[in-house]
CSV table of N, CA and C in Angstrom, one decimal:
chain,number,residue,atom,x,y,z
P,27,UNK,N,-155.3,129.3,-67.8
P,27,UNK,CA,-154.0,129.1,-67.3
P,27,UNK,C,-152.9,129.3,-68.3
P,28,UNK,N,-153.2,129.0,-69.6
P,28,UNK,CA,-152.2,129.3,-70.6
P,28,UNK,C,-151.4,128.0,-70.9
P,29,UNK,N,-150.7,128.0,-72.0
P,29,UNK,CA,-149.9,126.9,-72.5
P,29,UNK,C,-148.5,127.0,-71.8
P,30,UNK,N,-148.2,126.0,-71.1
P,30,UNK,CA,-146.9,126.0,-70.4
P,30,UNK,C,-145.7,126.0,-71.4
P,31,UNK,N,-146.0,125.6,-72.7
P,31,UNK,CA,-145.0,125.6,-73.7
P,31,UNK,C,-144.6,127.0,-74.2
P,32,UNK,N,-145.4,128.0,-73.9
P,32,UNK,CA,-145.2,129.3,-74.4
P,32,UNK,C,-144.1,130.0,-73.5
P,33,UNK,N,-143.2,130.7,-74.1
P,33,UNK,CA,-142.1,131.3,-73.3
P,33,UNK,C,-141.8,132.7,-73.6
P,34,UNK,N,-142.1,133.2,-74.8
P,34,UNK,CA,-141.6,134.5,-75.1
P,34,UNK,C,-140.1,134.7,-75.0
P,35,UNK,N,-139.4,133.7,-75.4
P,35,UNK,CA,-137.9,133.7,-75.1
P,35,UNK,C,-137.2,134.4,-76.3
P,36,UNK,N,-136.3,135.3,-75.9
P,36,UNK,CA,-135.3,135.9,-76.8
P,36,UNK,C,-134.1,135.0,-76.7
P,37,UNK,N,-133.5,134.6,-77.9
P,37,UNK,CA,-132.4,133.8,-77.9
P,37,UNK,C,-131.3,134.4,-78.8
P,38,UNK,N,-130.1,134.5,-78.3
P,38,UNK,CA,-128.9,135.0,-79.0
P,38,UNK,C,-128.1,133.9,-79.6
P,39,UNK,N,-127.6,134.0,-80.8
P,39,UNK,CA,-126.7,133.0,-81.4
P,39,UNK,C,-125.4,132.8,-80.5
P,40,UNK,N,-125.1,133.7,-79.7
P,40,UNK,CA,-123.9,133.6,-78.8
P,40,UNK,C,-124.2,132.9,-77.5
P,41,UNK,N,-125.4,132.4,-77.3
P,41,UNK,CA,-125.7,131.6,-76.2
P,41,UNK,C,-126.4,132.3,-75.0
P,42,UNK,N,-126.9,133.5,-75.2
P,42,UNK,CA,-127.6,134.2,-74.2
P,42,UNK,C,-129.1,134.1,-74.5
P,43,UNK,N,-129.9,134.2,-73.4
P,43,UNK,CA,-131.4,134.2,-73.6
P,43,UNK,C,-132.1,134.9,-72.4
P,44,UNK,N,-133.3,135.3,-72.7
P,44,UNK,CA,-134.1,135.9,-71.7
P,44,UNK,C,-135.5,135.4,-72.0
P,45,UNK,N,-136.2,134.8,-71.0
P,45,UNK,CA,-137.5,134.3,-71.2
P,45,UNK,C,-138.4,134.4,-70.1
P,46,UNK,N,-139.7,134.5,-70.4
P,46,UNK,CA,-140.8,134.5,-69.4
P,46,UNK,C,-141.5,133.1,-69.6
P,47,UNK,N,-141.5,132.3,-68.5
P,47,UNK,CA,-142.0,131.0,-68.6
P,47,UNK,C,-143.2,130.9,-67.7
P,48,UNK,N,-144.4,130.5,-68.3
P,48,UNK,CA,-145.6,130.4,-67.4
P,48,UNK,C,-145.5,129.3,-66.4
P,49,UNK,N,-146.0,129.6,-65.3
P,49,UNK,CA,-146.1,128.7,-64.2
P,49,UNK,C,-147.6,128.2,-64.1
P,50,UNK,N,-147.8,126.9,-64.0
P,50,UNK,CA,-149.2,126.5,-63.9
P,50,UNK,C,-149.8,127.0,-62.6
P,51,UNK,N,-151.0,127.7,-62.8
P,51,UNK,CA,-151.6,128.4,-61.6
P,51,UNK,C,-153.1,128.4,-61.8
P,52,UNK,N,-153.8,127.3,-61.4
P,52,UNK,CA,-155.3,127.3,-61.7
P,52,UNK,C,-156.1,128.3,-60.9
P,53,UNK,N,-155.5,129.0,-59.9
P,53,UNK,CA,-156.3,129.9,-59.1
P,53,UNK,C,-156.3,131.3,-59.5
P,54,UNK,N,-155.4,131.7,-60.4
P,54,UNK,CA,-155.4,133.1,-60.8
P,54,UNK,C,-156.3,133.4,-62.0
P,55,UNK,N,-156.7,134.6,-62.2
P,55,UNK,CA,-157.6,135.0,-63.3
P,55,UNK,C,-156.7,135.9,-64.2
P,56,UNK,N,-156.2,135.2,-65.3
P,56,UNK,CA,-155.4,135.9,-66.2
P,56,UNK,C,-156.1,136.9,-67.2
P,57,UNK,N,-157.4,136.8,-67.3
P,57,UNK,CA,-158.1,137.6,-68.3
P,57,UNK,C,-158.7,138.9,-67.7
P,58,UNK,N,-159.1,139.7,-68.5
P,58,UNK,CA,-159.7,141.0,-68.1
P,58,UNK,C,-158.7,142.1,-67.9
P,59,UNK,N,-159.1,143.3,-67.6
P,59,UNK,CA,-158.2,144.4,-67.4
P,59,UNK,C,-157.2,144.2,-66.3
P,60,UNK,N,-157.6,143.5,-65.3
P,60,UNK,CA,-156.7,143.3,-64.1
P,60,UNK,C,-156.0,141.9,-64.2
P,61,UNK,N,-156.1,141.3,-65.3
P,61,UNK,CA,-155.5,139.9,-65.5
P,61,UNK,C,-154.0,139.9,-65.2
P,62,UNK,N,-153.5,138.9,-64.6
P,62,UNK,CA,-152.1,138.7,-64.4
P,62,UNK,C,-151.7,137.2,-64.4
P,63,UNK,N,-150.5,137.0,-64.7
P,63,UNK,CA,-150.0,135.6,-64.8
P,63,UNK,C,-148.8,135.4,-63.9
P,64,UNK,N,-148.7,134.2,-63.4
P,64,UNK,CA,-147.5,133.8,-62.6
P,64,UNK,C,-146.5,133.2,-63.6
P,65,UNK,N,-145.3,133.8,-63.6
P,65,UNK,CA,-144.2,133.4,-64.5
P,65,UNK,C,-142.9,133.2,-63.8
P,66,UNK,N,-142.0,132.4,-64.3
P,66,UNK,CA,-140.6,132.4,-63.9
P,66,UNK,C,-139.9,133.2,-65.0
P,67,UNK,N,-138.9,133.9,-64.5
P,67,UNK,CA,-138.1,134.7,-65.4
P,67,UNK,C,-136.7,134.1,-65.5
P,68,UNK,N,-136.3,133.8,-66.8
P,68,UNK,CA,-135.0,133.1,-67.0
P,68,UNK,C,-134.0,134.1,-67.7
P,69,UNK,N,-132.8,134.1,-67.1
P,69,UNK,CA,-131.7,134.9,-67.8
P,69,UNK,C,-130.6,133.9,-67.9
P,70,UNK,N,-130.1,133.7,-69.2
P,70,UNK,CA,-129.1,132.8,-69.5
P,70,UNK,C,-128.0,133.4,-70.2
P,71,UNK,N,-126.8,133.2,-69.8
P,71,UNK,CA,-125.6,133.6,-70.6
P,71,UNK,C,-124.7,132.3,-70.7
P,72,UNK,N,-123.6,132.4,-71.5
P,72,UNK,CA,-122.8,131.2,-71.6
P,72,UNK,C,-122.2,130.7,-70.3
P,73,UNK,N,-122.1,131.5,-69.3
P,73,UNK,CA,-121.5,131.1,-68.0
P,73,UNK,C,-122.5,131.1,-66.8
P,74,UNK,N,-123.8,131.3,-67.0
P,74,UNK,CA,-124.7,131.3,-65.9
P,74,UNK,C,-126.1,131.1,-66.3
P,75,UNK,N,-127.0,130.6,-65.5
P,75,UNK,CA,-128.4,130.6,-65.6
P,75,UNK,C,-129.0,131.0,-64.3
P,76,UNK,N,-129.9,132.0,-64.4
P,76,UNK,CA,-130.6,132.5,-63.2
P,76,UNK,C,-132.0,132.5,-63.5
P,77,UNK,N,-132.8,132.0,-62.5
P,77,UNK,CA,-134.3,132.0,-62.6
P,77,UNK,C,-134.8,132.7,-61.4
P,78,UNK,N,-135.7,133.7,-61.7
P,78,UNK,CA,-136.5,134.4,-60.7
P,78,UNK,C,-137.9,133.8,-60.7
P,79,UNK,N,-138.2,133.1,-59.7
P,79,UNK,CA,-139.4,132.3,-59.6
P,79,UNK,C,-140.6,133.0,-59.1
P,80,UNK,N,-141.8,132.7,-59.7
P,80,UNK,CA,-143.1,133.1,-59.2
P,80,UNK,C,-143.3,134.6,-59.2
P,81,UNK,N,-143.1,135.2,-60.3
P,81,UNK,CA,-143.4,136.7,-60.5
P,81,UNK,C,-144.7,136.9,-61.1
P,82,UNK,N,-145.5,137.8,-60.6
P,82,UNK,CA,-146.8,138.1,-61.2
P,82,UNK,C,-146.6,139.2,-62.3
P,83,UNK,N,-147.1,138.9,-63.5
P,83,UNK,CA,-146.9,139.8,-64.6
P,83,UNK,C,-148.3,140.1,-65.1
P,84,UNK,N,-148.7,141.3,-65.2
P,84,UNK,CA,-150.0,141.6,-65.8
P,84,UNK,C,-150.0,141.3,-67.3
P,85,UNK,N,-151.2,140.8,-67.8
P,85,UNK,CA,-151.3,140.4,-69.2
P,85,UNK,C,-151.0,141.6,-70.1
P,86,UNK,N,-151.4,142.8,-69.6
P,86,UNK,CA,-151.1,144.0,-70.4
P,86,UNK,C,-149.6,144.3,-70.5
P,87,UNK,N,-148.8,143.8,-69.5
P,87,UNK,CA,-147.4,144.0,-69.6
P,87,UNK,C,-146.8,143.0,-70.7
P,88,UNK,N,-147.4,141.8,-70.8
P,88,UNK,CA,-147.0,140.9,-71.9
P,88,UNK,C,-147.3,141.5,-73.3
P,89,UNK,N,-148.4,142.1,-73.4
P,89,UNK,CA,-148.8,142.7,-74.6
P,89,UNK,C,-147.9,143.9,-75.0
P,90,UNK,N,-147.6,144.7,-74.0
P,90,UNK,CA,-146.6,145.8,-74.3
P,90,UNK,C,-145.3,145.3,-74.7
P,91,UNK,N,-144.8,144.2,-74.1
P,91,UNK,CA,-143.5,143.7,-74.4
P,91,UNK,C,-143.5,143.1,-75.8
P,92,UNK,N,-144.6,142.4,-76.2
P,92,UNK,CA,-144.7,141.8,-77.5
P,92,UNK,C,-144.7,142.9,-78.6
P,93,UNK,N,-145.4,144.0,-78.3
P,93,UNK,CA,-145.5,145.1,-79.2
P,93,UNK,C,-144.1,145.8,-79.4
P,94,UNK,N,-143.4,145.9,-78.3
P,94,UNK,CA,-142.0,146.5,-78.3
P,94,UNK,C,-141.0,145.6,-79.1
P,95,UNK,N,-141.1,144.3,-78.9
P,95,UNK,CA,-140.3,143.4,-79.6
P,95,UNK,C,-140.5,143.5,-81.1
P,96,UNK,N,-141.7,143.5,-81.5
P,96,UNK,CA,-142.1,143.6,-82.9
P,96,UNK,C,-141.6,145.0,-83.5
P,97,UNK,N,-141.8,146.0,-82.8
P,97,UNK,CA,-141.4,147.3,-83.3
P,97,UNK,C,-139.9,147.4,-83.3
P,98,UNK,N,-139.2,146.9,-82.3
P,98,UNK,CA,-137.7,146.9,-82.3
P,98,UNK,C,-137.1,146.1,-83.5
P,99,UNK,N,-137.8,145.0,-83.9
P,99,UNK,CA,-137.4,144.2,-85.1
P,99,UNK,C,-137.6,145.0,-86.4
P,100,UNK,N,-138.6,145.9,-86.4
P,100,UNK,CA,-138.9,146.6,-87.7
P,100,UNK,C,-138.2,147.9,-87.8
P,101,UNK,N,-138.0,148.6,-86.7
P,101,UNK,CA,-137.4,150.0,-86.8
P,101,UNK,C,-135.9,149.9,-87.1
P,102,UNK,N,-135.5,150.9,-87.9
P,102,UNK,CA,-134.1,150.9,-88.3
P,102,UNK,C,-133.1,151.1,-87.1
P,103,UNK,N,-133.6,152.0,-86.2
P,103,UNK,CA,-132.8,152.3,-85.0
P,103,UNK,C,-133.7,152.3,-83.7
P,104,UNK,N,-134.0,151.0,-83.3
P,104,UNK,CA,-134.9,150.9,-82.1
P,104,UNK,C,-134.3,151.5,-80.9
P,105,UNK,N,-133.0,151.6,-80.8
P,105,UNK,CA,-132.4,152.2,-79.6
P,105,UNK,C,-132.9,153.7,-79.4
P,106,UNK,N,-133.3,154.3,-80.5
P,106,UNK,CA,-133.8,155.7,-80.5
P,106,UNK,C,-135.3,155.8,-80.5
P,107,UNK,N,-136.0,154.8,-81.2
P,107,UNK,CA,-137.4,155.0,-81.5
P,107,UNK,C,-138.3,154.1,-80.5
P,108,UNK,N,-137.7,153.1,-79.9
P,108,UNK,CA,-138.6,152.2,-79.1
P,108,UNK,C,-138.2,152.4,-77.6
P,109,UNK,N,-139.2,152.9,-76.8
P,109,UNK,CA,-138.9,153.1,-75.4
P,109,UNK,C,-138.7,151.8,-74.7
P,110,UNK,N,-138.0,151.8,-73.6
P,110,UNK,CA,-137.9,150.6,-72.7
P,110,UNK,C,-139.2,150.2,-72.2
P,111,UNK,N,-139.4,148.9,-72.0
P,111,UNK,CA,-140.7,148.4,-71.5
P,111,UNK,C,-140.4,148.1,-70.0
P,112,UNK,N,-141.2,148.7,-69.1
P,112,UNK,CA,-141.0,148.4,-67.7
P,112,UNK,C,-142.3,147.7,-67.2
P,113,UNK,N,-142.1,146.6,-66.5
P,113,UNK,CA,-143.2,145.9,-65.9
P,113,UNK,C,-142.9,145.8,-64.4
P,114,UNK,N,-143.2,146.9,-63.7
P,114,UNK,CA,-142.8,147.0,-62.3
P,114,UNK,C,-143.3,145.9,-61.4
P,115,UNK,N,-144.5,145.4,-61.7
P,115,UNK,CA,-145.1,144.3,-60.9
P,115,UNK,C,-144.1,143.1,-60.8
P,116,UNK,N,-143.4,142.8,-61.9
P,116,UNK,CA,-142.5,141.7,-62.0
P,116,UNK,C,-141.1,142.1,-61.8
P,117,UNK,N,-140.8,143.4,-61.7
P,117,UNK,CA,-139.4,143.9,-61.6
P,117,UNK,C,-138.6,143.7,-62.8
P,118,UNK,N,-139.3,143.9,-64.0
P,118,UNK,CA,-138.6,143.7,-65.3
P,118,UNK,C,-138.5,145.0,-66.1
P,119,UNK,N,-137.4,145.2,-66.7
P,119,UNK,CA,-137.2,146.3,-67.7
P,119,UNK,C,-136.5,145.7,-68.9
P,120,UNK,N,-137.0,145.9,-70.1
P,120,UNK,CA,-136.3,145.5,-71.3
P,120,UNK,C,-136.1,146.7,-72.1
P,121,UNK,N,-134.9,147.0,-72.5
P,121,UNK,CA,-134.5,148.2,-73.3
P,121,UNK,C,-133.7,147.7,-74.5
P,122,UNK,N,-133.8,148.5,-75.6
P,122,UNK,CA,-133.1,148.3,-76.8
P,122,UNK,C,-132.0,149.3,-76.9
P,123,UNK,N,-130.8,148.9,-76.8
P,123,UNK,CA,-129.7,149.8,-76.6
P,123,UNK,C,-128.8,150.1,-77.8
P,124,UNK,N,-128.8,149.2,-78.8
P,124,UNK,CA,-128.0,149.4,-80.0
P,124,UNK,C,-128.6,148.5,-81.1
P,125,UNK,N,-128.1,148.7,-82.3
P,125,UNK,CA,-128.7,147.9,-83.4
P,125,UNK,C,-127.7,148.0,-84.6
P,126,UNK,N,-127.9,147.0,-85.5
P,126,UNK,CA,-127.3,146.9,-86.8
P,126,UNK,C,-128.4,146.6,-87.7
P,127,UNK,N,-128.1,146.4,-89.0
P,127,UNK,CA,-129.1,146.0,-90.0
P,127,UNK,C,-129.8,144.7,-89.6
P,128,UNK,N,-129.0,143.7,-89.0
P,128,UNK,CA,-129.6,142.4,-88.7
P,128,UNK,C,-129.8,142.1,-87.3
P,129,UNK,N,-129.2,142.9,-86.4
P,129,UNK,CA,-129.3,142.6,-84.9
P,129,UNK,C,-129.7,143.7,-84.1
P,130,UNK,N,-130.2,143.4,-82.9
P,130,UNK,CA,-130.6,144.5,-81.9
P,130,UNK,C,-130.0,144.0,-80.6
P,131,UNK,N,-129.3,144.9,-79.9
P,131,UNK,CA,-128.8,144.6,-78.6
P,131,UNK,C,-129.9,145.0,-77.6
P,132,UNK,N,-130.3,143.9,-76.8
P,132,UNK,CA,-131.3,144.0,-75.8
P,132,UNK,C,-130.7,144.0,-74.5
P,133,UNK,N,-131.2,144.9,-73.6
P,133,UNK,CA,-130.7,144.9,-72.2
P,133,UNK,C,-131.9,144.5,-71.3
P,134,UNK,N,-131.8,143.4,-70.6
P,134,UNK,CA,-132.9,142.9,-69.8
P,134,UNK,C,-132.4,143.1,-68.3
P,135,UNK,N,-133.3,143.7,-67.5
P,135,UNK,CA,-133.0,143.9,-66.1
P,135,UNK,C,-134.1,143.4,-65.3
P,136,UNK,N,-133.7,142.7,-64.2
P,136,UNK,CA,-134.7,142.1,-63.3
P,136,UNK,C,-134.3,142.5,-61.9
P,137,UNK,N,-135.2,143.0,-61.1
P,137,UNK,CA,-135.0,143.3,-59.7
P,137,UNK,C,-134.9,142.0,-59.0
P,138,UNK,N,-133.8,141.8,-58.3
P,138,UNK,CA,-133.5,140.5,-57.7
P,138,UNK,C,-134.6,140.2,-56.6
P,139,UNK,N,-134.9,141.1,-55.7
P,139,UNK,CA,-135.9,140.9,-54.6
P,139,UNK,C,-136.9,142.1,-54.7
P,140,UNK,N,-138.1,141.7,-55.0
P,140,UNK,CA,-139.1,142.8,-55.2
P,140,UNK,C,-139.4,143.6,-54.0
P,141,UNK,N,-139.2,143.0,-52.8
P,141,UNK,CA,-139.6,143.8,-51.6
P,141,UNK,C,-138.4,144.3,-50.9
P,142,UNK,N,-137.2,144.4,-51.6
P,142,UNK,CA,-136.0,144.9,-50.9
P,142,UNK,C,-136.1,146.5,-50.8
P,143,UNK,N,-135.6,147.0,-49.7
P,143,UNK,CA,-135.6,148.5,-49.5
P,143,UNK,C,-134.7,149.2,-50.5
P,144,UNK,N,-133.6,148.5,-50.8
P,144,UNK,CA,-132.7,149.1,-51.9
P,144,UNK,C,-132.6,148.0,-52.9
P,145,UNK,N,-133.4,148.1,-54.0
P,145,UNK,CA,-133.4,147.0,-55.0
P,145,UNK,C,-132.1,146.9,-55.7
P,146,UNK,N,-131.6,145.6,-55.9
P,146,UNK,CA,-130.5,145.3,-56.8
P,146,UNK,C,-131.0,144.7,-58.0
P,147,UNK,N,-130.3,145.1,-59.2
P,147,UNK,CA,-130.8,144.6,-60.5
P,147,UNK,C,-129.8,143.6,-61.0
P,148,UNK,N,-130.3,142.6,-61.6
P,148,UNK,CA,-129.5,141.6,-62.4
P,148,UNK,C,-129.7,142.1,-63.9
P,149,UNK,N,-128.6,142.4,-64.5
P,149,UNK,CA,-128.7,142.9,-65.9
P,149,UNK,C,-128.0,142.0,-66.9
P,150,UNK,N,-128.6,141.7,-68.0
P,150,UNK,CA,-128.0,141.0,-69.1
P,150,UNK,C,-128.3,141.7,-70.4
P,151,UNK,N,-127.2,142.0,-71.1
P,151,UNK,CA,-127.3,142.6,-72.4
P,151,UNK,C,-126.7,141.7,-73.4
P,152,UNK,N,-127.4,141.5,-74.5
P,152,UNK,CA,-127.0,140.6,-75.6
P,152,UNK,C,-127.6,141.0,-76.9
P,153,UNK,N,-126.9,140.6,-78.0
P,153,UNK,CA,-127.4,140.8,-79.3
P,153,UNK,C,-128.3,139.7,-79.7
P,154,UNK,N,-129.5,140.0,-80.3
P,154,UNK,CA,-130.4,139.1,-80.9
P,154,UNK,C,-130.6,139.4,-82.3
P,155,UNK,N,-130.9,138.4,-83.1
P,155,UNK,CA,-131.3,138.7,-84.5
P,155,UNK,C,-132.7,139.3,-84.5
P,156,UNK,N,-132.9,140.1,-85.4
P,156,UNK,CA,-134.3,140.8,-85.5
P,156,UNK,C,-135.3,139.7,-85.6
P,157,UNK,N,-135.0,138.6,-86.3
P,157,UNK,CA,-136.0,137.5,-86.4
P,157,UNK,C,-136.4,136.9,-85.1
P,158,UNK,N,-135.4,136.9,-84.1
P,158,UNK,CA,-135.7,136.4,-82.8
P,158,UNK,C,-136.7,137.3,-82.1
P,159,UNK,N,-136.6,138.6,-82.3
P,159,UNK,CA,-137.6,139.5,-81.7
P,159,UNK,C,-139.0,139.3,-82.3
P,160,UNK,N,-139.0,139.0,-83.6
P,160,UNK,CA,-140.3,138.8,-84.2
P,160,UNK,C,-140.9,137.5,-83.6
P,161,UNK,N,-140.1,136.4,-83.5
P,161,UNK,CA,-140.6,135.1,-83.0
P,161,UNK,C,-141.0,135.3,-81.5
P,162,UNK,N,-140.3,136.0,-80.7
P,162,UNK,CA,-140.7,136.2,-79.3
P,162,UNK,C,-142.0,137.0,-79.2
P,163,UNK,N,-142.1,138.0,-80.1
P,163,UNK,CA,-143.3,138.8,-80.1
P,163,UNK,C,-144.5,137.9,-80.4
P,164,UNK,N,-144.4,137.1,-81.4
P,164,UNK,CA,-145.5,136.2,-81.8
P,164,UNK,C,-145.8,135.2,-80.7
P,165,UNK,N,-144.8,134.7,-80.0
P,165,UNK,CA,-145.0,133.8,-78.9
P,165,UNK,C,-145.8,134.4,-77.8
P,166,UNK,N,-145.4,135.7,-77.4
P,166,UNK,CA,-146.1,136.4,-76.3
P,166,UNK,C,-147.6,136.7,-76.8
P,167,UNK,N,-147.7,137.1,-78.0
P,167,UNK,CA,-149.1,137.5,-78.5
P,167,UNK,C,-150.0,136.2,-78.5
P,168,UNK,N,-149.4,135.1,-78.9
P,168,UNK,CA,-150.2,133.9,-78.9
P,168,UNK,C,-150.6,133.4,-77.5
P,169,UNK,N,-149.7,133.6,-76.6
P,169,UNK,CA,-149.9,133.3,-75.2
P,169,UNK,C,-151.1,134.1,-74.7
P,170,UNK,N,-151.0,135.5,-74.9
P,170,UNK,CA,-152.1,136.3,-74.4
P,170,UNK,C,-153.4,136.0,-75.1
P,171,UNK,N,-153.4,135.8,-76.4
P,171,UNK,CA,-154.6,135.4,-77.1
P,171,UNK,C,-155.2,134.1,-76.6
P,172,UNK,N,-154.4,133.1,-76.3
P,172,UNK,CA,-154.8,131.9,-75.8
P,172,UNK,C,-155.5,132.0,-74.4
P,173,UNK,N,-155.0,133.0,-73.6
P,173,UNK,CA,-155.7,133.3,-72.3
P,173,UNK,C,-157.1,133.8,-72.5
P,174,UNK,N,-157.3,134.6,-73.6
P,174,UNK,CA,-158.6,135.2,-73.8
P,174,UNK,C,-159.5,134.4,-74.6
P,175,UNK,N,-159.1,133.2,-75.1
P,175,UNK,CA,-159.9,132.4,-75.9
P,175,UNK,C,-161.0,131.8,-75.1
P,176,UNK,N,-162.2,131.7,-75.6
P,176,UNK,CA,-163.3,131.1,-74.9
P,176,UNK,C,-163.0,129.6,-74.5
P,177,UNK,N,-163.4,129.3,-73.3
P,177,UNK,CA,-163.2,127.9,-72.8
P,177,UNK,C,-164.4,127.1,-73.0
P,178,UNK,N,-164.2,125.9,-73.6
P,178,UNK,CA,-165.3,125.0,-73.8
P,178,UNK,C,-165.7,124.3,-72.5
P,179,UNK,N,-166.8,124.7,-71.9
P,179,UNK,CA,-167.2,124.2,-70.6
P,179,UNK,C,-167.6,122.7,-70.6
P,180,UNK,N,-167.9,122.2,-71.8
P,180,UNK,CA,-168.3,120.8,-71.9
P,180,UNK,C,-167.1,119.8,-71.9
P,181,UNK,N,-166.0,120.4,-72.2
P,181,UNK,CA,-164.8,119.5,-72.4
P,181,UNK,C,-164.3,119.0,-71.1
């Protein structure tokens, strides 16, 4: 099921944030090539908080996002070198649109209603310190690794 404390949250010093929060779900199978998790998606800015509840995210999507965060933190110009990460199952796109030596501007887009005929996107762009990208990458990686850790059946 994963640790509910794990979030993979990007946080801006200006008060914006984007996070994937695990939802306790004892019935799903998060491991294996078809593994997926139930998450809530949080988008926060100084004037609003929006949560998209109960989205299925493949564990491979979390791994791709973690890798992109780490690469965006390390590359001098991630807006040129790091492609956007799309997780269509959850209606999520994360793109790196600008950067300085210390910060990266991240654009997070969420499809408001996954089954809409004409999808509308909720978009939040904000600057994050490169260290925040590294931290979020490690959070996501730890989350996925915890899902694949052997379970002690005797406990």
